[in-house]
PDB file of C-alpha atoms in Angstrom:
ATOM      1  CA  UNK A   1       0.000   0.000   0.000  1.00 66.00           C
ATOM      2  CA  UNK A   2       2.818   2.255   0.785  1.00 68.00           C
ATOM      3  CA  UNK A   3       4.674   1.236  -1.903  1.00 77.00           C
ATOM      4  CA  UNK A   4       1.050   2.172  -4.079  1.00 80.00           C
ATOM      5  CA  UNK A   5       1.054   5.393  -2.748  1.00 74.00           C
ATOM      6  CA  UNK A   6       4.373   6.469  -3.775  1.00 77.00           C
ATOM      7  CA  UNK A   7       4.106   5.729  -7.007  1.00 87.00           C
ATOM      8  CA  UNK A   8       1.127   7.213  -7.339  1.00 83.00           C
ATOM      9  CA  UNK A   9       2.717  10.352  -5.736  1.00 79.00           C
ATOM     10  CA  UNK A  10       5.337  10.255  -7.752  1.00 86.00           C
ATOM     11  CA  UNK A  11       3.303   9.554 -11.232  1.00 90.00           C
ATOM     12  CA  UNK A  12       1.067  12.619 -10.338  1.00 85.00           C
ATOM     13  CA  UNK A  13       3.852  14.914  -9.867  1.00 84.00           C
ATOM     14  CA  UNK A  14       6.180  13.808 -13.194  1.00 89.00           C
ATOM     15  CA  UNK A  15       2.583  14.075 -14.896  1.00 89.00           C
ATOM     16  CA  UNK A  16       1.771  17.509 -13.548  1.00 85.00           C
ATOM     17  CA  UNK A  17       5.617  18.519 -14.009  1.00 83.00           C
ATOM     18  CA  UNK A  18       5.480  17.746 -17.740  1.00 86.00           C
ATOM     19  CA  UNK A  19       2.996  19.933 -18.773  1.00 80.00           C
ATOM     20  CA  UNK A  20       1.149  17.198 -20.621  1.00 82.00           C
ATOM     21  CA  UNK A  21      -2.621  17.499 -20.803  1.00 82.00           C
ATOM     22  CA  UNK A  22      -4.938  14.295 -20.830  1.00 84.00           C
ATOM     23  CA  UNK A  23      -8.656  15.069 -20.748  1.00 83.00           C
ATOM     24  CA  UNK A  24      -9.365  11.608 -18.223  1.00 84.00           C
ATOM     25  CA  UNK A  25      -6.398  12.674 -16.414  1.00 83.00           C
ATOM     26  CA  UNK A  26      -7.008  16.067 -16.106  1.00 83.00           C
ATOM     27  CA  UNK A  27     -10.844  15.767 -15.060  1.00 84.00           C
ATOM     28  CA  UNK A  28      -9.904  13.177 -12.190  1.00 81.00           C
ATOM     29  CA  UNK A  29      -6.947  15.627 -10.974  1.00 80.00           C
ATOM     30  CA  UNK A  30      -9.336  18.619 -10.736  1.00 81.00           C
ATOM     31  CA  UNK A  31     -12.615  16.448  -9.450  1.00 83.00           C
ATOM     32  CA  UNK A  32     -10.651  14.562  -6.155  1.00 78.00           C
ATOM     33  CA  UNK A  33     -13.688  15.829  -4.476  1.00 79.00           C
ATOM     34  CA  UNK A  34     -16.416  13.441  -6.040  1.00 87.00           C
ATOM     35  CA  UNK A  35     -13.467  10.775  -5.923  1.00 85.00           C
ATOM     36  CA  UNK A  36     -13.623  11.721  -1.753  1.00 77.00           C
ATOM     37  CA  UNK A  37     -16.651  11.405  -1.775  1.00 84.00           C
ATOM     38  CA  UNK A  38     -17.292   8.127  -3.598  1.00 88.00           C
ATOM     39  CA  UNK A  39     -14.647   6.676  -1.109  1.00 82.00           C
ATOM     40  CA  UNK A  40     -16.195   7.831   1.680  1.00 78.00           C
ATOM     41  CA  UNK A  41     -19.668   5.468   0.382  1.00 88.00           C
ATOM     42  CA  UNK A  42     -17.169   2.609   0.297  1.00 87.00           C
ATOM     43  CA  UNK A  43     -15.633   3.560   3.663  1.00 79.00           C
ATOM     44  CA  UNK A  44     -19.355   3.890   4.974  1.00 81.00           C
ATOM     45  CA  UNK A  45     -20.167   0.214   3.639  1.00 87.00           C
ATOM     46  CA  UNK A  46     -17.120  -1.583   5.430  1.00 80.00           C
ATOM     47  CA  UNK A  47     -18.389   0.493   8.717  1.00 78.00           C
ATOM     48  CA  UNK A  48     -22.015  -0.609   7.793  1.00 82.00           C
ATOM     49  CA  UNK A  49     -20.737  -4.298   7.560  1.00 81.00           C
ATOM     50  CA  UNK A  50     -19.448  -4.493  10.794  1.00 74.00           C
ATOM     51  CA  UNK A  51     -22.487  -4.852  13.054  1.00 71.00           C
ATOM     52  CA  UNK A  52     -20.504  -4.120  16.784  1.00 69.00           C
ATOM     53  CA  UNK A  53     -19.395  -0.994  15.467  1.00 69.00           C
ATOM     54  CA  UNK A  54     -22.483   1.375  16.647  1.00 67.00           C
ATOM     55  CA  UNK A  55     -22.571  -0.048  20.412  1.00 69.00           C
ATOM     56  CA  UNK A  56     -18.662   0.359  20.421  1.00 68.00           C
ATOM     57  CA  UNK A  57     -18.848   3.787  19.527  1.00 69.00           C
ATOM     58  CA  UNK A  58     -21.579   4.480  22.266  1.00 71.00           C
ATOM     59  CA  UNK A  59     -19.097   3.441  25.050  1.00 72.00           C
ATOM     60  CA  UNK A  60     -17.155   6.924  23.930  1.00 72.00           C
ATOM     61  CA  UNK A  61     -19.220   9.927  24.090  1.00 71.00           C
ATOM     62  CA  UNK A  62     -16.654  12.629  25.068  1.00 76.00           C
ATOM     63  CA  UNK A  63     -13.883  10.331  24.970  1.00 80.00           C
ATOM     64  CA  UNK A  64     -14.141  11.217  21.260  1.00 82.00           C
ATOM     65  CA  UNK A  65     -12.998  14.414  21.646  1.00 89.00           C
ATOM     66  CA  UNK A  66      -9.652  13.396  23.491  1.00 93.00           C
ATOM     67  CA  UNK A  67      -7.976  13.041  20.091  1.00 95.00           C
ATOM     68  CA  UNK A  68      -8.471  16.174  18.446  1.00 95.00           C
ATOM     69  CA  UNK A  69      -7.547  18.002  21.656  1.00 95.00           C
ATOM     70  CA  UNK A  70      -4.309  16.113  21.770  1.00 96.00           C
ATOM     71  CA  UNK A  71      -3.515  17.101  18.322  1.00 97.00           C
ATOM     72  CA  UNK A  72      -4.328  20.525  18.894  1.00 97.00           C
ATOM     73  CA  UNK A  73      -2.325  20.930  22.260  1.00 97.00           C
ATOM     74  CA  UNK A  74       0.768  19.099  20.557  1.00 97.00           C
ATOM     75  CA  UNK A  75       0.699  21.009  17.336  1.00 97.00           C
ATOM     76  CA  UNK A  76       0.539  24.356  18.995  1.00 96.00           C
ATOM     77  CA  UNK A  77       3.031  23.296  21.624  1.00 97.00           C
ATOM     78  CA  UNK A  78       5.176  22.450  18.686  1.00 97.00           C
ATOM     79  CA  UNK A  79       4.837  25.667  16.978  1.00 96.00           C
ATOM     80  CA  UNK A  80       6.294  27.395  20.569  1.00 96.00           C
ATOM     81  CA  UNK A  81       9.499  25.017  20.176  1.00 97.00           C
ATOM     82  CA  UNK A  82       9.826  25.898  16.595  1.00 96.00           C
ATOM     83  CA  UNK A  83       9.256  29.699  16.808  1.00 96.00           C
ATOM     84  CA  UNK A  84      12.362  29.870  19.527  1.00 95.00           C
ATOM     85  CA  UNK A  85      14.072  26.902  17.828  1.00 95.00           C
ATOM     86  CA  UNK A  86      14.086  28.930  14.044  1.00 94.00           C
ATOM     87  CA  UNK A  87      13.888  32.227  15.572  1.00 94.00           C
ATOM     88  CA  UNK A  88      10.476  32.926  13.468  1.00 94.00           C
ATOM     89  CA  UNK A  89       7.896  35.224  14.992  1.00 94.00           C
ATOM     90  CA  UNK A  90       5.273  33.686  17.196  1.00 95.00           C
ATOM     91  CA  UNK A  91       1.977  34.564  15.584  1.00 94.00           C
ATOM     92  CA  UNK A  92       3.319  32.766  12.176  1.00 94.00           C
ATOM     93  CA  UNK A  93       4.925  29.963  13.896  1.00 96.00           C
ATOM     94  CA  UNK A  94       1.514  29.149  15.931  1.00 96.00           C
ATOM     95  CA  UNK A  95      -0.438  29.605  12.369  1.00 95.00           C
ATOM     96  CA  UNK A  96       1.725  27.323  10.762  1.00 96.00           C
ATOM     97  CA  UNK A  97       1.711  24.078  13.060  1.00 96.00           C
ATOM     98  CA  UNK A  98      -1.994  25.080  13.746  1.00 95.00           C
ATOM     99  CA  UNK A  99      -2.909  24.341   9.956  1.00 93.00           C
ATOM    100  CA  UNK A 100      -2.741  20.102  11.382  1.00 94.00           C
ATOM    101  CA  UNK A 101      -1.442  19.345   7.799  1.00 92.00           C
ATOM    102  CA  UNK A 102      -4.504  21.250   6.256  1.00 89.00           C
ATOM    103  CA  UNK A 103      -1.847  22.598   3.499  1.00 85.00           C
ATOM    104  CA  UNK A 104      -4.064  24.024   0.975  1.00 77.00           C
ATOM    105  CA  UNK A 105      -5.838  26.409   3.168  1.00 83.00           C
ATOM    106  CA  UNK A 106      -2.993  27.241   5.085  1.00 87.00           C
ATOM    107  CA  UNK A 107      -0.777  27.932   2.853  1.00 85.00           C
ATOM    108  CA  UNK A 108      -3.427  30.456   1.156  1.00 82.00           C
ATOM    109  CA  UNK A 109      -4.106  32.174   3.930  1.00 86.00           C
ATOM    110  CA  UNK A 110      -0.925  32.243   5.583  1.00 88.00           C
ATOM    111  CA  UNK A 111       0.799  33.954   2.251  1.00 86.00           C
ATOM    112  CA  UNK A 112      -2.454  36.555   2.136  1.00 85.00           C
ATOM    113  CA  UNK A 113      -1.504  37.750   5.654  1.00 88.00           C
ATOM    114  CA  UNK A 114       1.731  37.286   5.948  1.00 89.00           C
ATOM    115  CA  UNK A 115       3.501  36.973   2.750  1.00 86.00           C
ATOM    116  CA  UNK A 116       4.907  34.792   0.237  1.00 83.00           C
ATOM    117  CA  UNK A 117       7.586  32.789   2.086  1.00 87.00           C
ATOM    118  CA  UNK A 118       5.453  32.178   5.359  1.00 91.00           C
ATOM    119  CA  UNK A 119       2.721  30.924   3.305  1.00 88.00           C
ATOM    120  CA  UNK A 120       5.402  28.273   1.251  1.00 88.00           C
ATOM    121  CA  UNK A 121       6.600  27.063   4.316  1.00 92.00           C
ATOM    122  CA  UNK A 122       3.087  26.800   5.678  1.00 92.00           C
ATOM    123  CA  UNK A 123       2.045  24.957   2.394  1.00 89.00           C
ATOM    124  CA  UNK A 124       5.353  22.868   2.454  1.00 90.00           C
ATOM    125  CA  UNK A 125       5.330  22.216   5.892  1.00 94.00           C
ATOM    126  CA  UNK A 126       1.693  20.884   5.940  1.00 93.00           C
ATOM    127  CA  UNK A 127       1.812  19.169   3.383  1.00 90.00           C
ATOM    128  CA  UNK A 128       5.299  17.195   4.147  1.00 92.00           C
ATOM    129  CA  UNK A 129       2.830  16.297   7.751  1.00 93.00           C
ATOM    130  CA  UNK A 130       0.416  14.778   5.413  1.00 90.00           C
ATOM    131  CA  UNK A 131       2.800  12.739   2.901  1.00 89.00           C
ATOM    132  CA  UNK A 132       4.990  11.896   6.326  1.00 92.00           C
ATOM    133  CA  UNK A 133       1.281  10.442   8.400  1.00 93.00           C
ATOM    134  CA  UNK A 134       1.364   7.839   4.904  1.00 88.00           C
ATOM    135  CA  UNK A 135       4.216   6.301   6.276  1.00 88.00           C
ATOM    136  CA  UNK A 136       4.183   6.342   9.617  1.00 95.00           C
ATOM    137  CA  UNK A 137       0.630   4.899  10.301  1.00 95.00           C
ATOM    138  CA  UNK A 138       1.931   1.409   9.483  1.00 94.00           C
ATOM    139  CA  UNK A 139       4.541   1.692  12.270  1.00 95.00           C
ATOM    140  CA  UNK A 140       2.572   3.659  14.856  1.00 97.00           C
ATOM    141  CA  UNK A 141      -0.477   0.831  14.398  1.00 96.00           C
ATOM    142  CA  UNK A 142       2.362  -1.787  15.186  1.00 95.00           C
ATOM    143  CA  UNK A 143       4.717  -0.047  17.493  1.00 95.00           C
ATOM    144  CA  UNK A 144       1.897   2.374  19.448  1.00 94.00           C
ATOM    145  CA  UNK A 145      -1.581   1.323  19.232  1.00 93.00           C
ATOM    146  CA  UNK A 146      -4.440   2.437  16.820  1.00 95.00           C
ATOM    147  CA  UNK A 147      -5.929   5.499  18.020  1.00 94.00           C
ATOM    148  CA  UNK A 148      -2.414   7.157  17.722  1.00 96.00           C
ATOM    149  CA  UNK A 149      -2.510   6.828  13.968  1.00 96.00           C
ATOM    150  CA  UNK A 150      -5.087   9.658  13.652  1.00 96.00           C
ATOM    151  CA  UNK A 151      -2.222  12.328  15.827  1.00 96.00           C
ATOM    152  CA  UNK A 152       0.122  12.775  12.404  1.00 96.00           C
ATOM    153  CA  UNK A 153      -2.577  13.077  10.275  1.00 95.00           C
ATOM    154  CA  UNK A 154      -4.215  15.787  12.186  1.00 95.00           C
ATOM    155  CA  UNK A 155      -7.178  17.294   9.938  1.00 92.00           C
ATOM    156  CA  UNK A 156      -6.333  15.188   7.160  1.00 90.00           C
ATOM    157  CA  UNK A 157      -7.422  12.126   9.547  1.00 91.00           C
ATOM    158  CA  UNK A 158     -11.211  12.611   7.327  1.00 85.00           C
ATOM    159  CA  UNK A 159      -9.982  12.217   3.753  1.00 81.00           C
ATOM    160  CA  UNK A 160      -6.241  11.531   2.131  1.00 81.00           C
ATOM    161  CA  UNK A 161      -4.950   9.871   4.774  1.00 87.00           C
ATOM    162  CA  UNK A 162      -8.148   8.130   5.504  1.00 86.00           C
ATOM    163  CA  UNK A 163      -7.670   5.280   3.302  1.00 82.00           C
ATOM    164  CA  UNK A 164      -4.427   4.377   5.530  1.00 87.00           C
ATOM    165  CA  UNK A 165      -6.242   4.148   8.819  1.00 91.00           C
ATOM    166  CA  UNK A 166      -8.799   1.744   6.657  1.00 85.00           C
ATOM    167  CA  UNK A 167      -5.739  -0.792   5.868  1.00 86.00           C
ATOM    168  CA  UNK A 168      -3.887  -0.601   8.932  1.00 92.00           C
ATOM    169  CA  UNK A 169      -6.392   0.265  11.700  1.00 92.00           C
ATOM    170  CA  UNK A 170     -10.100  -0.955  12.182  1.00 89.00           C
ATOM    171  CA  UNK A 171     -13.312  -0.006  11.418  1.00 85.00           C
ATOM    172  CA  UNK A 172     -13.938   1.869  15.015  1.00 86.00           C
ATOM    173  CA  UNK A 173     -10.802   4.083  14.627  1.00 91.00           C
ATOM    174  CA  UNK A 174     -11.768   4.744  11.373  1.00 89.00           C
ATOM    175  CA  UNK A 175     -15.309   6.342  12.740  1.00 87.00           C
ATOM    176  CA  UNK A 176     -12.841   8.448  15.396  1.00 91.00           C
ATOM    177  CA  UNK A 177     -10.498   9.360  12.467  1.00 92.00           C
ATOM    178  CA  UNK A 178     -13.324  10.802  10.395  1.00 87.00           C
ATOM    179  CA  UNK A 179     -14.765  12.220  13.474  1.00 88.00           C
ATOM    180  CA  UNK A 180     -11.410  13.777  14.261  1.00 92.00           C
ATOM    181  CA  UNK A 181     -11.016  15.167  10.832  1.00 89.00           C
ATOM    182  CA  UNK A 182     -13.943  17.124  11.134  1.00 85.00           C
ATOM    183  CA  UNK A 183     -13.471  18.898  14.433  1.00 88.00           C
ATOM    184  CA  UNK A 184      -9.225  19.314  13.309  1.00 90.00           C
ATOM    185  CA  UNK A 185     -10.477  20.744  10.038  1.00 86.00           C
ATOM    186  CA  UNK A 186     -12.967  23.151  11.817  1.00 84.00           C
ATOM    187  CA  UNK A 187     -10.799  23.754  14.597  1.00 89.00           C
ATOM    188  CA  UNK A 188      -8.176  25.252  12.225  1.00 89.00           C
ATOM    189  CA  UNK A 189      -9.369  28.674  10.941  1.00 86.00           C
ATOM    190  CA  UNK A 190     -10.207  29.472  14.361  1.00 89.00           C
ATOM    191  CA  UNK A 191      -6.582  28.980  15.615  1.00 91.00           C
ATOM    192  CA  UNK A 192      -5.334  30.751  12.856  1.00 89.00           C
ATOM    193  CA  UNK A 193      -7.753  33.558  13.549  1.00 88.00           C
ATOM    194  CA  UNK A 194      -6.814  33.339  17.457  1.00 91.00           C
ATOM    195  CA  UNK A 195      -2.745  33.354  16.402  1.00 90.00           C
ATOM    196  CA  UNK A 196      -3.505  36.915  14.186  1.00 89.00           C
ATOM    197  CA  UNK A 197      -5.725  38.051  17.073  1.00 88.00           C
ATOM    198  CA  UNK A 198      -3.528  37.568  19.574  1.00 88.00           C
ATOM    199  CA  UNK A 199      -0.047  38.190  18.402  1.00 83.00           C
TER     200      UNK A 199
ATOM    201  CA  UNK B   1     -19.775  17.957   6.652  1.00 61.00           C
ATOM    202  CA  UNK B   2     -20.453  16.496   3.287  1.00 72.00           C
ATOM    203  CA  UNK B   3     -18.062  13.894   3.847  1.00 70.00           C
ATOM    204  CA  UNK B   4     -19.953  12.921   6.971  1.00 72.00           C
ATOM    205  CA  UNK B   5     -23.260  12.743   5.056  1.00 85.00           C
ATOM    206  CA  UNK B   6     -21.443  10.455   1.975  1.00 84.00           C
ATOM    207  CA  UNK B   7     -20.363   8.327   4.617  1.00 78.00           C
ATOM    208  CA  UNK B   8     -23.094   7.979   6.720  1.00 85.00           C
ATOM    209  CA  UNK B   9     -24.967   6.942   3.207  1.00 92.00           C
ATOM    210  CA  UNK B  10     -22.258   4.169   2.923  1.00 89.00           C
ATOM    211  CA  UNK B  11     -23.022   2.824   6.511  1.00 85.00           C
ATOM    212  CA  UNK B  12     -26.955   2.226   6.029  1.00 90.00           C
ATOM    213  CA  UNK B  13     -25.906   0.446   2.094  1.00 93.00           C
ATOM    214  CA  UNK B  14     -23.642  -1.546   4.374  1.00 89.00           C
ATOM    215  CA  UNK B  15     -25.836  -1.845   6.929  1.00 86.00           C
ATOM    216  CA  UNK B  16     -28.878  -2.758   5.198  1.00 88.00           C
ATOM    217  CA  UNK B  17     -28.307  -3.955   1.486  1.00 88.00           C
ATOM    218  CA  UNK B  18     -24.556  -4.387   0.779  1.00 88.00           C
ATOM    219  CA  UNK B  19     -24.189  -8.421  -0.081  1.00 89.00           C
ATOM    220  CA  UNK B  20     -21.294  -9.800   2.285  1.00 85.00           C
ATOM    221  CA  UNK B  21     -19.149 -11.425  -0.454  1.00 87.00           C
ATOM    222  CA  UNK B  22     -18.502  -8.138  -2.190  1.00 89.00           C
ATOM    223  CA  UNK B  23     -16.651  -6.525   1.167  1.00 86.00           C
ATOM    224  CA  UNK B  24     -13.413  -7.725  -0.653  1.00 87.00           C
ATOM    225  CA  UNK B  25     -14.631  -5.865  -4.210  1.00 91.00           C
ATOM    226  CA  UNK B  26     -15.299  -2.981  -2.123  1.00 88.00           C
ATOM    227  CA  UNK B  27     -11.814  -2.816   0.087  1.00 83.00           C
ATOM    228  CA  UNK B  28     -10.157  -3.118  -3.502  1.00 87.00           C
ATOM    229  CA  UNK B  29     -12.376  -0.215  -4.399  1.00 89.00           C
ATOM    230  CA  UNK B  30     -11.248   1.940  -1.362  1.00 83.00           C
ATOM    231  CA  UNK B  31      -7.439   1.162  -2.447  1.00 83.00           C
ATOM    232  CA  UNK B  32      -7.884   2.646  -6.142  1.00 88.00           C
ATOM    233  CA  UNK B  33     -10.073   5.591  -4.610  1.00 85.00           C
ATOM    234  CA  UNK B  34      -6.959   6.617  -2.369  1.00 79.00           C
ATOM    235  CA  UNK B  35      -4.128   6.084  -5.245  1.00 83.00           C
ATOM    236  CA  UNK B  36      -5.933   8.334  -7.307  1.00 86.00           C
ATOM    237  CA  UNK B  37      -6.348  10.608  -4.335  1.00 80.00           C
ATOM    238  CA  UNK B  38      -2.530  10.840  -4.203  1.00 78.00           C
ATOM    239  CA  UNK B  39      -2.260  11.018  -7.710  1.00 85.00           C
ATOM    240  CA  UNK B  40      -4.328  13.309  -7.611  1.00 84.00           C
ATOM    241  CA  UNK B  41      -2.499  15.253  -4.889  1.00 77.00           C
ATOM    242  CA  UNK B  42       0.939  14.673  -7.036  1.00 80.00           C
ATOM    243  CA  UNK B  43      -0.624  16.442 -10.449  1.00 85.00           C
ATOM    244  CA  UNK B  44      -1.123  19.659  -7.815  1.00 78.00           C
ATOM    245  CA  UNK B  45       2.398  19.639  -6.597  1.00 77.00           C
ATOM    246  CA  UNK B  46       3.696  18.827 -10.332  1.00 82.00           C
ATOM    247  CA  UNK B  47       1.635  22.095 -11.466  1.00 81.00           C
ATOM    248  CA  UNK B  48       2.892  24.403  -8.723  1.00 75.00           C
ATOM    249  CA  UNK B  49       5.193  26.963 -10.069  1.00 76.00           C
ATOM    250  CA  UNK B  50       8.547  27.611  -7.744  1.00 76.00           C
ATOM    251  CA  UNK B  51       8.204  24.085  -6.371  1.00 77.00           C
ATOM    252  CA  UNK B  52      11.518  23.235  -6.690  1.00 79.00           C
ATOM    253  CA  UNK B  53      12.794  27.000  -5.824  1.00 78.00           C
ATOM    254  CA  UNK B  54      10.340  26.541  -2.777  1.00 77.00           C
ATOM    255  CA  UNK B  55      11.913  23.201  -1.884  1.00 77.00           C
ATOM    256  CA  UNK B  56      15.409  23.963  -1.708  1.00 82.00           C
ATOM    257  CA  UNK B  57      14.754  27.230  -0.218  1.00 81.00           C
ATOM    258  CA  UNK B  58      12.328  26.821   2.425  1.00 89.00           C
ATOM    259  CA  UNK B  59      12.541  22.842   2.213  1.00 90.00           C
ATOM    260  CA  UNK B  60      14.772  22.819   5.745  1.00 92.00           C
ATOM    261  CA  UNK B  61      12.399  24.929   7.591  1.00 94.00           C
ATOM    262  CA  UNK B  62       9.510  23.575   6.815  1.00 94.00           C
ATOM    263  CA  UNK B  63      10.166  20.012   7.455  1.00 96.00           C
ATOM    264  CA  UNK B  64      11.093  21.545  11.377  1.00 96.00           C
ATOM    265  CA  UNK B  65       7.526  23.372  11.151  1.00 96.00           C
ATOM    266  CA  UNK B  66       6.285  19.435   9.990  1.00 96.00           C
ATOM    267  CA  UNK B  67       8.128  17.309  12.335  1.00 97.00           C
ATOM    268  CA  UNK B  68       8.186  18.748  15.801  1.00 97.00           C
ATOM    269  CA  UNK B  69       4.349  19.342  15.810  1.00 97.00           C
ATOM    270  CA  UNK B  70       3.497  16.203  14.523  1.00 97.00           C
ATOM    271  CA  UNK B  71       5.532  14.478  16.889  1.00 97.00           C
ATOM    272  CA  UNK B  72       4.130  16.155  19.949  1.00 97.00           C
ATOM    273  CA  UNK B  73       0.500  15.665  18.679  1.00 97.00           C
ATOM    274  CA  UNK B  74       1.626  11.988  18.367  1.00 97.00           C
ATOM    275  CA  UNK B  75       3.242  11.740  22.103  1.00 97.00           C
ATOM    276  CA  UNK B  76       0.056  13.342  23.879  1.00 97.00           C
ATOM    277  CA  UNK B  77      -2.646  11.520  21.966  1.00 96.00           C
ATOM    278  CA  UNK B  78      -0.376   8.144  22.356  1.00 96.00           C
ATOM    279  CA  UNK B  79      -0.358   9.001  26.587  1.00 95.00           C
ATOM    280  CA  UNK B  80      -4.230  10.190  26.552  1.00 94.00           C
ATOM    281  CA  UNK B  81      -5.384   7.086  24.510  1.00 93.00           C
ATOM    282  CA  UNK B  82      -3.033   4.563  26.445  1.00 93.00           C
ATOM    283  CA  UNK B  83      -4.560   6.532  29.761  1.00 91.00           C
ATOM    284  CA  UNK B  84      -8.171   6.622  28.554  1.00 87.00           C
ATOM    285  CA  UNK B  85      -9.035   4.307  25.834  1.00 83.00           C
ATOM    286  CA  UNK B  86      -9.138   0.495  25.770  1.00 73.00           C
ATOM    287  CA  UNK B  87      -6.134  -2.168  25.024  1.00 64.00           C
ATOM    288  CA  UNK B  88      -7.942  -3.389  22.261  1.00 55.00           C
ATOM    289  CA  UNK B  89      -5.816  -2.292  19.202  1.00 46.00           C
ATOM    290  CA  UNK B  90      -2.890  -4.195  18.575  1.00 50.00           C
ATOM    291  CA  UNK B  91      -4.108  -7.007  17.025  1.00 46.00           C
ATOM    292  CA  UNK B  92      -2.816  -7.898  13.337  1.00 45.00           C
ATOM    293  CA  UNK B  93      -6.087  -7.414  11.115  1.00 41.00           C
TER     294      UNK B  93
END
């Protein structure tokens, strides 16, 4: 699967890089959203299938929220250590490692309020969390346990890296990862709001 | 929140009228769904203009911006799910 995802990584960006145009290509590149959600049905049905899954999730509640907070917490604390560690003001360091590898928003917004290069490193920088929480789920499901899969993936825990925590977790952390996406992904245009408040 | 409603579709098809022997079909499915999610992702990063400039650049500090967050996120959700959630997880699948 890894191995899959590479190449497909690396296919997409020779294709992109070379300028050619292929109209099935093309359309899939620029529709990933009915692709998301088409895998998200599928994801639904192998949730569906397993019966348990509905009384296990009852036994949560609040518990649910535990993950997202943890990401949060971390990912700010991080963007402390890196703001002294890279001597980078605090407001941009907190947006940054608040964006919880949501690189196409924060990299947008990030290089509308605070220029060019914050916003590449905020786009780099996310996006290197995302392509890093591919290969690093495998190990943390071995070496950790399950729930800790969701922590690199941060907001991306709903969609792209999704399909990782499907072959290498199980069906209930699946339901928290998609659970967790959702809150990480609305949790981070308020921390970025907060960070430009603030500082 | 539209991904929540698409998948909460998928749950009641697999709860209700999904036929059992096609849960292999459909885990295939959810494998060439994601690969041309990354592809996908790769035609974006292929069509970005300075990519390379960016990378070589800004490459250094932004995989410090990456890694230090995402390892903290990963130490306190590891601690809070070890503390809070069951021991049910390890298994081989």
């Amino acid at each position: 699967m890894v191995i899959l995802a590479v190449i497909a990584l690396i296919l997409g960006t020779l294709y992109g890089f070379s300028g050619y145009e292929f109209t099935v290509l093309d359309y899939l590149a620029s529709h990933t959203d009915y692709i998301l959600y088409l895998t998200m049905v599928l994801v639904g049905i192998s949730v569906g299938l397993h019966e348990s899954i509905v009384e296990q999730m009852k036994k949560y509640h609040l518990k649910l929220l535990l993950i997202p907070t943890g990401i949060i917490i971390g990912s700010i604390i991080g963007g402390v250590i890196c703001s002294f560690v890279l001597n980078e003001p605090m407001r941009e360091s907190l947006a940054i490692s608040g964006g919880l590898g949501w690189y196409s928003l924060t990299g947008v917004a990030i290089g509308n309020l605070s220029g060019a290069e914050y916003g590449s490193i905020a786009f780099l920088s996310n996006l290197m969390r995302e392509i890093i929480s591919f290969f690093v789920i495998p190990i943390i499901a071995i070496k950790l346990n399950y729930y800790t899969c969701i922590a690199p993936a941060g907001a991306t825990s709903e969609d792209t890296t999704l399909p990782m925590m499907i072959r290498y977790t199980d069906e209930k952390t699946v339901v928290f990862s998609v659970l967790n996406g959702v809150i990480c992904s609305a949790c981070v245009p308020v921390i970025m709001s907060v960070c430009y408040t603030l500082f | 929140m539209e991904i929540l409603i698409f998948m909460l579709i998928g749950v009641l098809i697999g709860r209700f009228c999904f036929p059992k022997k096609l849960k292999k079909l459909n885990e295939k499915m959810q494998v060439v769904m994601t690969m041309l999610l990354i592809f996908a992702m790769g035609v974006m990063l292929g069509r970005r203009e300075n990519l390379i400039n960016e990378l070589s650049s800004l490459g250094f500090k932004s995989l410090v911006f990456c890694l230090i967050p995402t390892i903290l996120s990963t130490i306190i959700v590891y601690f809070l799910t070890e503390r809070f959630f069951d021991r049910d997880k390890k298994e081989d699948k």
